[in-house]
PDB file of N, CA and C in Angstrom:
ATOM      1  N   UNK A   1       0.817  -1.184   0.000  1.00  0.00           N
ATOM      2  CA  UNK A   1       0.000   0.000   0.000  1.00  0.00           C
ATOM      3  C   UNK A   1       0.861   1.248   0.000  1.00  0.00           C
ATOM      4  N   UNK A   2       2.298   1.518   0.780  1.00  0.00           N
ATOM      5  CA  UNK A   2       2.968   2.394   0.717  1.00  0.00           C
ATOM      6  C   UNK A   2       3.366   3.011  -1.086  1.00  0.00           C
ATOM      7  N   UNK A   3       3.648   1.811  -1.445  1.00  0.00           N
ATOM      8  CA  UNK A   3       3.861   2.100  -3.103  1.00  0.00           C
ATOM      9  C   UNK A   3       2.976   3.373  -3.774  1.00  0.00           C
ATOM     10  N   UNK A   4       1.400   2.329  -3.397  1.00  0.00           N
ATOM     11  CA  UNK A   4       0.091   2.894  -4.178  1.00  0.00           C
ATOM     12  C   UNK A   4       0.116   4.341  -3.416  1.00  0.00           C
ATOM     13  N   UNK A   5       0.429   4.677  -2.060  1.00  0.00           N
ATOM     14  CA  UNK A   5       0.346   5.911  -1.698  1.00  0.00           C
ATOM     15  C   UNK A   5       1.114   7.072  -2.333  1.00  0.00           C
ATOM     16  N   UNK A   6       2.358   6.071  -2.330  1.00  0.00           N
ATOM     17  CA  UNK A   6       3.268   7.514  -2.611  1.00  0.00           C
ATOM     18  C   UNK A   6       3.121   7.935  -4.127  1.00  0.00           C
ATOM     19  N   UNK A   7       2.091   6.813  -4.905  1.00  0.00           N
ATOM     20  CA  UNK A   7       1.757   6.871  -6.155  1.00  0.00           C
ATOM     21  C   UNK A   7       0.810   8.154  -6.640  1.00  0.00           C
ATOM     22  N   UNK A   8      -0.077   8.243  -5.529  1.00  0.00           N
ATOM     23  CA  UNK A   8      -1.064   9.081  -5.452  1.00  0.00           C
ATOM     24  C   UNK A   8      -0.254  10.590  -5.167  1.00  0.00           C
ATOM     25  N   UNK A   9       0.168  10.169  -4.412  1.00  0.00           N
ATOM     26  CA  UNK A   9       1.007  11.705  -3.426  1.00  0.00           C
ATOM     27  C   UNK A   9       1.657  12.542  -4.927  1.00  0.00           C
ATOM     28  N   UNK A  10       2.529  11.698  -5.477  1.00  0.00           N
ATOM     29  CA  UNK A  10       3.435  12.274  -6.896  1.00  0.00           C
ATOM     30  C   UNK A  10       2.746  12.399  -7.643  1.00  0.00           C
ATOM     31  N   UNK A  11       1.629  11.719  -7.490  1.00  0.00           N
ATOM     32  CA  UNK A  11       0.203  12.268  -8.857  1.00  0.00           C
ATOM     33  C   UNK A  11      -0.688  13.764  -8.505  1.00  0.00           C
ATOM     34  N   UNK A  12      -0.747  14.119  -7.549  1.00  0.00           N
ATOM     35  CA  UNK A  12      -1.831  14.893  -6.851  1.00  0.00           C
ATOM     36  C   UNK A  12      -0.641  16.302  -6.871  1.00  0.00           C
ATOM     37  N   UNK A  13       0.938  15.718  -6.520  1.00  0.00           N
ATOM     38  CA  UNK A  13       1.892  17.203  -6.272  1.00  0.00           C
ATOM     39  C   UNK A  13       2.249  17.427  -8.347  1.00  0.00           C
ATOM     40  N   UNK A  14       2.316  16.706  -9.207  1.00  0.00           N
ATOM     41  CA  UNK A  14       2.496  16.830 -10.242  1.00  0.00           C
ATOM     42  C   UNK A  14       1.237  17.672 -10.912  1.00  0.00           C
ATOM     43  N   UNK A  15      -0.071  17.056 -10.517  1.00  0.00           N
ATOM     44  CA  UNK A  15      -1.321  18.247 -11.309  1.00  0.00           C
ATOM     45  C   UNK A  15      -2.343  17.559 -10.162  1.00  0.00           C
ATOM     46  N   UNK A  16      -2.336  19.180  -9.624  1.00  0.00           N
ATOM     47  CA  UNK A  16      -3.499  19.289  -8.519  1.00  0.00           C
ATOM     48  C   UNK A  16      -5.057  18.745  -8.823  1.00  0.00           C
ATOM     49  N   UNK A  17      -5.194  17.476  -8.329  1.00  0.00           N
ATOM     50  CA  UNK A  17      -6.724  16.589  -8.082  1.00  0.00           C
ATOM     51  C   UNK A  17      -7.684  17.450  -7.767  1.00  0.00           C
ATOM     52  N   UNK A  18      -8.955  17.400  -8.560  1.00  0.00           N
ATOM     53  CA  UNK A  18     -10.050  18.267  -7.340  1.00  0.00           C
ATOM     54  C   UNK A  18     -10.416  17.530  -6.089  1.00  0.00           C
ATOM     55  N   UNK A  19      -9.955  16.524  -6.027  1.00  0.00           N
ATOM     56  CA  UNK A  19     -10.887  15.498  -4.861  1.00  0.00           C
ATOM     57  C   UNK A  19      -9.513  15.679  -3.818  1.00  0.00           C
ATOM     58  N   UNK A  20      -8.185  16.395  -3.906  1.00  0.00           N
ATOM     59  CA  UNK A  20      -7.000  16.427  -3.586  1.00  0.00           C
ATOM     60  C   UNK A  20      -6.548  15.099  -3.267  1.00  0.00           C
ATOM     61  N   UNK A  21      -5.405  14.722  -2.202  1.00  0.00           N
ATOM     62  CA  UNK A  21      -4.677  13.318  -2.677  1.00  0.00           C
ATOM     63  C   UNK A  21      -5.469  12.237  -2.371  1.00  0.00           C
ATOM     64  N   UNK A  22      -5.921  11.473  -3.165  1.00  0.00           N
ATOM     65  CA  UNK A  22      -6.803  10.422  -3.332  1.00  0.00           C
ATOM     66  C   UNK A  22      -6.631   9.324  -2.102  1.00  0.00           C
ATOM     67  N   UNK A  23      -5.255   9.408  -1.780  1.00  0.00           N
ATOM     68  CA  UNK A  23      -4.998   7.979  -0.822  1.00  0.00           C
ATOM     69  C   UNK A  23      -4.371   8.659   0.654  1.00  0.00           C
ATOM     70  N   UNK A  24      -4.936   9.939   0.759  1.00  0.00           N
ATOM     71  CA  UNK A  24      -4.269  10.485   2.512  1.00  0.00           C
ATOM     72  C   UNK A  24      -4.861   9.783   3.227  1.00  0.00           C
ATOM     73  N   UNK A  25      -6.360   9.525   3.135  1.00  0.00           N
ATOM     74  CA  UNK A  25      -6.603   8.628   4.503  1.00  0.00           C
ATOM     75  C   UNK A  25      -6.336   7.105   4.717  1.00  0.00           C
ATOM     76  N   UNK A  26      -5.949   6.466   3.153  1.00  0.00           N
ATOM     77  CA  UNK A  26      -5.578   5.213   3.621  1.00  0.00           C
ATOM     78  C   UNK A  26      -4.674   4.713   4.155  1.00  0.00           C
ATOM     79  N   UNK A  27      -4.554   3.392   5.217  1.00  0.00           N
ATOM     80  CA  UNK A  27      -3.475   3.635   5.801  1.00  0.00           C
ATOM     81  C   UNK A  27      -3.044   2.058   5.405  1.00  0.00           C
ATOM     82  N   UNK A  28      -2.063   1.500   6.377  1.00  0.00           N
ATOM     83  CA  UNK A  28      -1.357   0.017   5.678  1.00  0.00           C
ATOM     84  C   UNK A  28      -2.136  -0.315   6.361  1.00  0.00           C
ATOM     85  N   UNK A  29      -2.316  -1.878   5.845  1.00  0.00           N
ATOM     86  CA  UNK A  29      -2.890  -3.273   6.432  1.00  0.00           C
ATOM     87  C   UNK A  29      -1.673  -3.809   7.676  1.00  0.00           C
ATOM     88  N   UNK A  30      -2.076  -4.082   8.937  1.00  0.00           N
ATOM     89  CA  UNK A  30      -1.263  -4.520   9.929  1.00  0.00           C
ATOM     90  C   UNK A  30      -1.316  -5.812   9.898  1.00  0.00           C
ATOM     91  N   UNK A  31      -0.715  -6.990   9.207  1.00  0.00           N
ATOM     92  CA  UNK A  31      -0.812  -8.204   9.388  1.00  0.00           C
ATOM     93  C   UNK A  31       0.451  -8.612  10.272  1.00  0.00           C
ATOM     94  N   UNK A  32      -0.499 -10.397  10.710  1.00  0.00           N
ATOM     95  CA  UNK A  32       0.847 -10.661  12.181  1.00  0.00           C
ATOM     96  C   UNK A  32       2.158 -11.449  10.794  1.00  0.00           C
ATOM     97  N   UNK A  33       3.375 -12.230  11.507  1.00  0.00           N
ATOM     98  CA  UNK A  33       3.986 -13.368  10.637  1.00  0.00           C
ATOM     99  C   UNK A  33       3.462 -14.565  10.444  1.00  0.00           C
ATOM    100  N   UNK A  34       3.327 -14.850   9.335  1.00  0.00           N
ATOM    101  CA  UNK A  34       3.096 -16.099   9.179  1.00  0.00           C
ATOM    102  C   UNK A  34       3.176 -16.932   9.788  1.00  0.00           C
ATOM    103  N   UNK A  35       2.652 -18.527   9.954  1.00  0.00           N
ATOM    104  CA  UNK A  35       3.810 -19.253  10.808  1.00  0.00           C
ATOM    105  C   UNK A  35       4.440 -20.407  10.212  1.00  0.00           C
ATOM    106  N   UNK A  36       5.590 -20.839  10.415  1.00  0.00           N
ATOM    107  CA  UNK A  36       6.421 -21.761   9.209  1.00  0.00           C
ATOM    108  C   UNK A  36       5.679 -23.158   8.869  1.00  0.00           C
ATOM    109  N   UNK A  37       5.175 -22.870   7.619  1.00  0.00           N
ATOM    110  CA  UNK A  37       4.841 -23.749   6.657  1.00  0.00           C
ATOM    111  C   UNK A  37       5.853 -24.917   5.946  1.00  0.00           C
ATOM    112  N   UNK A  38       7.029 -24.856   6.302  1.00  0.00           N
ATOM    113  CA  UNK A  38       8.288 -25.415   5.309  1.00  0.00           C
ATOM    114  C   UNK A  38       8.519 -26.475   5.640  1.00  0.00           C
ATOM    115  N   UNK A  39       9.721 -27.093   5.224  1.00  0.00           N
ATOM    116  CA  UNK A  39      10.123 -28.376   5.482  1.00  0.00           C
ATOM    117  C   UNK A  39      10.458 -28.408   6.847  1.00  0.00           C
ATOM    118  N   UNK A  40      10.386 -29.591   8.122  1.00  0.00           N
ATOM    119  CA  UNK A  40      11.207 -29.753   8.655  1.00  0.00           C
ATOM    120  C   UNK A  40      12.873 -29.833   8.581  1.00  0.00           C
ATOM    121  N   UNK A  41      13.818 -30.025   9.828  1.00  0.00           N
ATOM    122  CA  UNK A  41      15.254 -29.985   9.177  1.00  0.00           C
ATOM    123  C   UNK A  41      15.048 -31.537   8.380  1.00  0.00           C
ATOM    124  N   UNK A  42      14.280 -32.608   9.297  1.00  0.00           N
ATOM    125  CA  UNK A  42      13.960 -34.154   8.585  1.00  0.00           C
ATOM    126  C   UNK A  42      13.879 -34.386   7.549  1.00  0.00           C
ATOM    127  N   UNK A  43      12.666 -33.238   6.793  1.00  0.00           N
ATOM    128  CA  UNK A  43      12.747 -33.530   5.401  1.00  0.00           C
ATOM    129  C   UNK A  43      14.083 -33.085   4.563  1.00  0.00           C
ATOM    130  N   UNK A  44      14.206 -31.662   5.202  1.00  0.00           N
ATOM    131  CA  UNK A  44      15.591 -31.398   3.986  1.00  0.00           C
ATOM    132  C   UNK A  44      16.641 -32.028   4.084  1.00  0.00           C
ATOM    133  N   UNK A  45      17.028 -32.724   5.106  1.00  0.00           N
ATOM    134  CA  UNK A  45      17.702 -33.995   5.051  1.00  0.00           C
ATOM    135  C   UNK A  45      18.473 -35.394   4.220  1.00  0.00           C
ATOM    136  N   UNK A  46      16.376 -35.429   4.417  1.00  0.00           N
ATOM    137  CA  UNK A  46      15.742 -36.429   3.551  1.00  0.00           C
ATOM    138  C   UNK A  46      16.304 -35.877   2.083  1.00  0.00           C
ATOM    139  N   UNK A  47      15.734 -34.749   1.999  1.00  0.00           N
ATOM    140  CA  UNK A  47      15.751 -34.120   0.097  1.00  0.00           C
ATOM    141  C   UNK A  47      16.945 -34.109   0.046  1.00  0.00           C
ATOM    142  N   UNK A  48      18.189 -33.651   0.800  1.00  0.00           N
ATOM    143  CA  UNK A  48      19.735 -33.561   0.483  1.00  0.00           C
ATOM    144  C   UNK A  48      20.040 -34.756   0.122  1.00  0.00           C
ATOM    145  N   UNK A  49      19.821 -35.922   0.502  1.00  0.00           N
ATOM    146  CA  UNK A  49      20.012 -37.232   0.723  1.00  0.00           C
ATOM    147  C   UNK A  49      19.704 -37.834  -0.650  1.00  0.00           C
ATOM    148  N   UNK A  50      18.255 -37.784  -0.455  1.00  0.00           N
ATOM    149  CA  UNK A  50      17.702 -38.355  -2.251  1.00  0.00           C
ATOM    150  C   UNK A  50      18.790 -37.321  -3.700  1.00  0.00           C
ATOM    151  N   UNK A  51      19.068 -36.179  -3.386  1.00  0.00           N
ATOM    152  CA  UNK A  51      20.180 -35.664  -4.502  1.00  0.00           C
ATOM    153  C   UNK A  51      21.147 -35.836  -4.198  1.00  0.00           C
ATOM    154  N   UNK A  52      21.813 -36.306  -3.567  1.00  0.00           N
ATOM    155  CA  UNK A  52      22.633 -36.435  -3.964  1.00  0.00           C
ATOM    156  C   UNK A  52      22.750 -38.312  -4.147  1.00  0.00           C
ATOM    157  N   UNK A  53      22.147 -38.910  -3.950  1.00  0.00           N
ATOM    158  CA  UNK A  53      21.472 -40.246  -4.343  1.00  0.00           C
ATOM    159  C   UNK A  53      21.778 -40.109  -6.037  1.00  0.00           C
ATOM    160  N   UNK A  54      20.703 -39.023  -6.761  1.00  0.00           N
ATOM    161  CA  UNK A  54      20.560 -38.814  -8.186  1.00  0.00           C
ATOM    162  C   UNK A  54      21.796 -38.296  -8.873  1.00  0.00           C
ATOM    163  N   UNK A  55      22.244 -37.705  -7.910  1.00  0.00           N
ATOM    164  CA  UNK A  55      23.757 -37.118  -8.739  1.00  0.00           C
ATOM    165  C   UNK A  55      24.661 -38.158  -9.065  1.00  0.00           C
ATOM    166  N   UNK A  56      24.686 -39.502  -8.093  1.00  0.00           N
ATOM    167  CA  UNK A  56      25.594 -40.431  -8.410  1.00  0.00           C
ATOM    168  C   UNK A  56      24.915 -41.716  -9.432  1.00  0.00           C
ATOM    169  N   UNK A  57      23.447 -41.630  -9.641  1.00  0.00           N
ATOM    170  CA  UNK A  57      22.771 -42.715 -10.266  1.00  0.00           C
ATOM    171  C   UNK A  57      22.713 -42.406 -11.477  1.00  0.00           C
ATOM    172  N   UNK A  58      22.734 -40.874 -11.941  1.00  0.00           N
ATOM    173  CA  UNK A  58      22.022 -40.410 -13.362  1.00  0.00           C
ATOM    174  C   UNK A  58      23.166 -40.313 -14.515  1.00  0.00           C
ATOM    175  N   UNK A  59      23.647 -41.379 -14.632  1.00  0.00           N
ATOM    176  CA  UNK A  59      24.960 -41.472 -15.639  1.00  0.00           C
ATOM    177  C   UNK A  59      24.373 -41.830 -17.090  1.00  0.00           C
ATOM    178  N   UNK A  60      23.017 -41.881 -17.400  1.00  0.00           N
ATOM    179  CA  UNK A  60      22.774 -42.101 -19.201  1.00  0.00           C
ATOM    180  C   UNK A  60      23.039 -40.730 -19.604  1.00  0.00           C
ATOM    181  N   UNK A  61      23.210 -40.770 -21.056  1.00  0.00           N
ATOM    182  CA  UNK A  61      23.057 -39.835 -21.693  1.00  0.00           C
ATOM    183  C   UNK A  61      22.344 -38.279 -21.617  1.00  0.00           C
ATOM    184  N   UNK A  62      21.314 -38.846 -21.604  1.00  0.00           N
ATOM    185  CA  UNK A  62      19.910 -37.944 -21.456  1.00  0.00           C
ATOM    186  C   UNK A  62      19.735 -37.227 -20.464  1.00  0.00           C
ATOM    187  N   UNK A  63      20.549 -37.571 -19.141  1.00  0.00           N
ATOM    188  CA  UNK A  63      19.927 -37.348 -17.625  1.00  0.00           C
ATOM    189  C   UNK A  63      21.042 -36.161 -17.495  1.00  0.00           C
ATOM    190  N   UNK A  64      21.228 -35.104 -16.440  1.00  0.00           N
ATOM    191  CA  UNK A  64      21.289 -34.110 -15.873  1.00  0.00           C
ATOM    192  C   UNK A  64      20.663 -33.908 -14.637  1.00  0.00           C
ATOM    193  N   UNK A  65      21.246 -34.831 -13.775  1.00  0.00           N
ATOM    194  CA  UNK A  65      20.780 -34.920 -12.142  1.00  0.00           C
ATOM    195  C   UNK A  65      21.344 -33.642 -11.550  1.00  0.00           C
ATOM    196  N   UNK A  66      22.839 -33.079 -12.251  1.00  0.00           N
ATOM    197  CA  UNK A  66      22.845 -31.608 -11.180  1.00  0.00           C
ATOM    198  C   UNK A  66      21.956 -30.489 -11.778  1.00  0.00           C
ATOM    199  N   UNK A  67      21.226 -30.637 -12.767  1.00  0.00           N
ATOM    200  CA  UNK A  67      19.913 -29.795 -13.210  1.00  0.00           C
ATOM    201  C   UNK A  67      18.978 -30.039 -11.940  1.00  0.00           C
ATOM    202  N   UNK A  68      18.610 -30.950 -11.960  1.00  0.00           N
ATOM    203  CA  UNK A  68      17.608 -31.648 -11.302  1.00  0.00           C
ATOM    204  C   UNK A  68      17.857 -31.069  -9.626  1.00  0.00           C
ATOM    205  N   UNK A  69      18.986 -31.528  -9.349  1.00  0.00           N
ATOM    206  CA  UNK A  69      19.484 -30.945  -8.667  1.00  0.00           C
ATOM    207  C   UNK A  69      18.893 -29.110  -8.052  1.00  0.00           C
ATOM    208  N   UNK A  70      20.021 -29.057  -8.922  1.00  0.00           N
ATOM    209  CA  UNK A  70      19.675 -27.207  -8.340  1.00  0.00           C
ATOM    210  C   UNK A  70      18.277 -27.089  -8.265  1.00  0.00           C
ATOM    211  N   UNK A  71      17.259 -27.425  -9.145  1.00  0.00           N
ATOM    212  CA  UNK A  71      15.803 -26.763  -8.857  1.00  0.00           C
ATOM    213  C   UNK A  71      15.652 -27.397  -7.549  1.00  0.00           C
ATOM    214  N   UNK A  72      15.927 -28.339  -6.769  1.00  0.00           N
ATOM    215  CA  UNK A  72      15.043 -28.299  -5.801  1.00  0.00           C
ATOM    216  C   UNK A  72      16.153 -27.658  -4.586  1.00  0.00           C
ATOM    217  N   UNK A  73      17.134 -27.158  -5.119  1.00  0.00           N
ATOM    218  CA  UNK A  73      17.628 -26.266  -3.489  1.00  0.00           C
ATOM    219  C   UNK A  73      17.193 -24.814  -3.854  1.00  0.00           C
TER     220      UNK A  73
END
């Protein structure tokens, strides 16, 4: 919301609004933190474990396990 304000503010001081600055009375949204949704340390563990599993298995042609790789860190 700060963005959209100061959007208004540089619009209203550039050519004077009749309604004057459109967004003075709005103010920010106060939200709390989230709370952690993510992996345990168990799983990333787990996930370190299974790649590097793939990094040593994926020897055909075709395969690119440190591709594979990087997307999931």
């Amino acid at each position: 919301m700060a963005t959209i304000r100061h959007a208004g503010r540089w619009l209203h001081q550039q050519r004077q609004l009749l309604g004057g600055d459109p967004l003075a009375q709005v103010k920010d949204l106060q939200t709390d933190a989230p709370d952690w949704n993510g992996l345990t340390s168990r799983q990333l563990r787990r996930m370190k474990s299974a790649c590097e599993q793939r990094i040593k298995s994926g020897t055909r042609k075709n395969q690119n396990p440190l591709i594979e790789t990087a997307l999931l860190y």
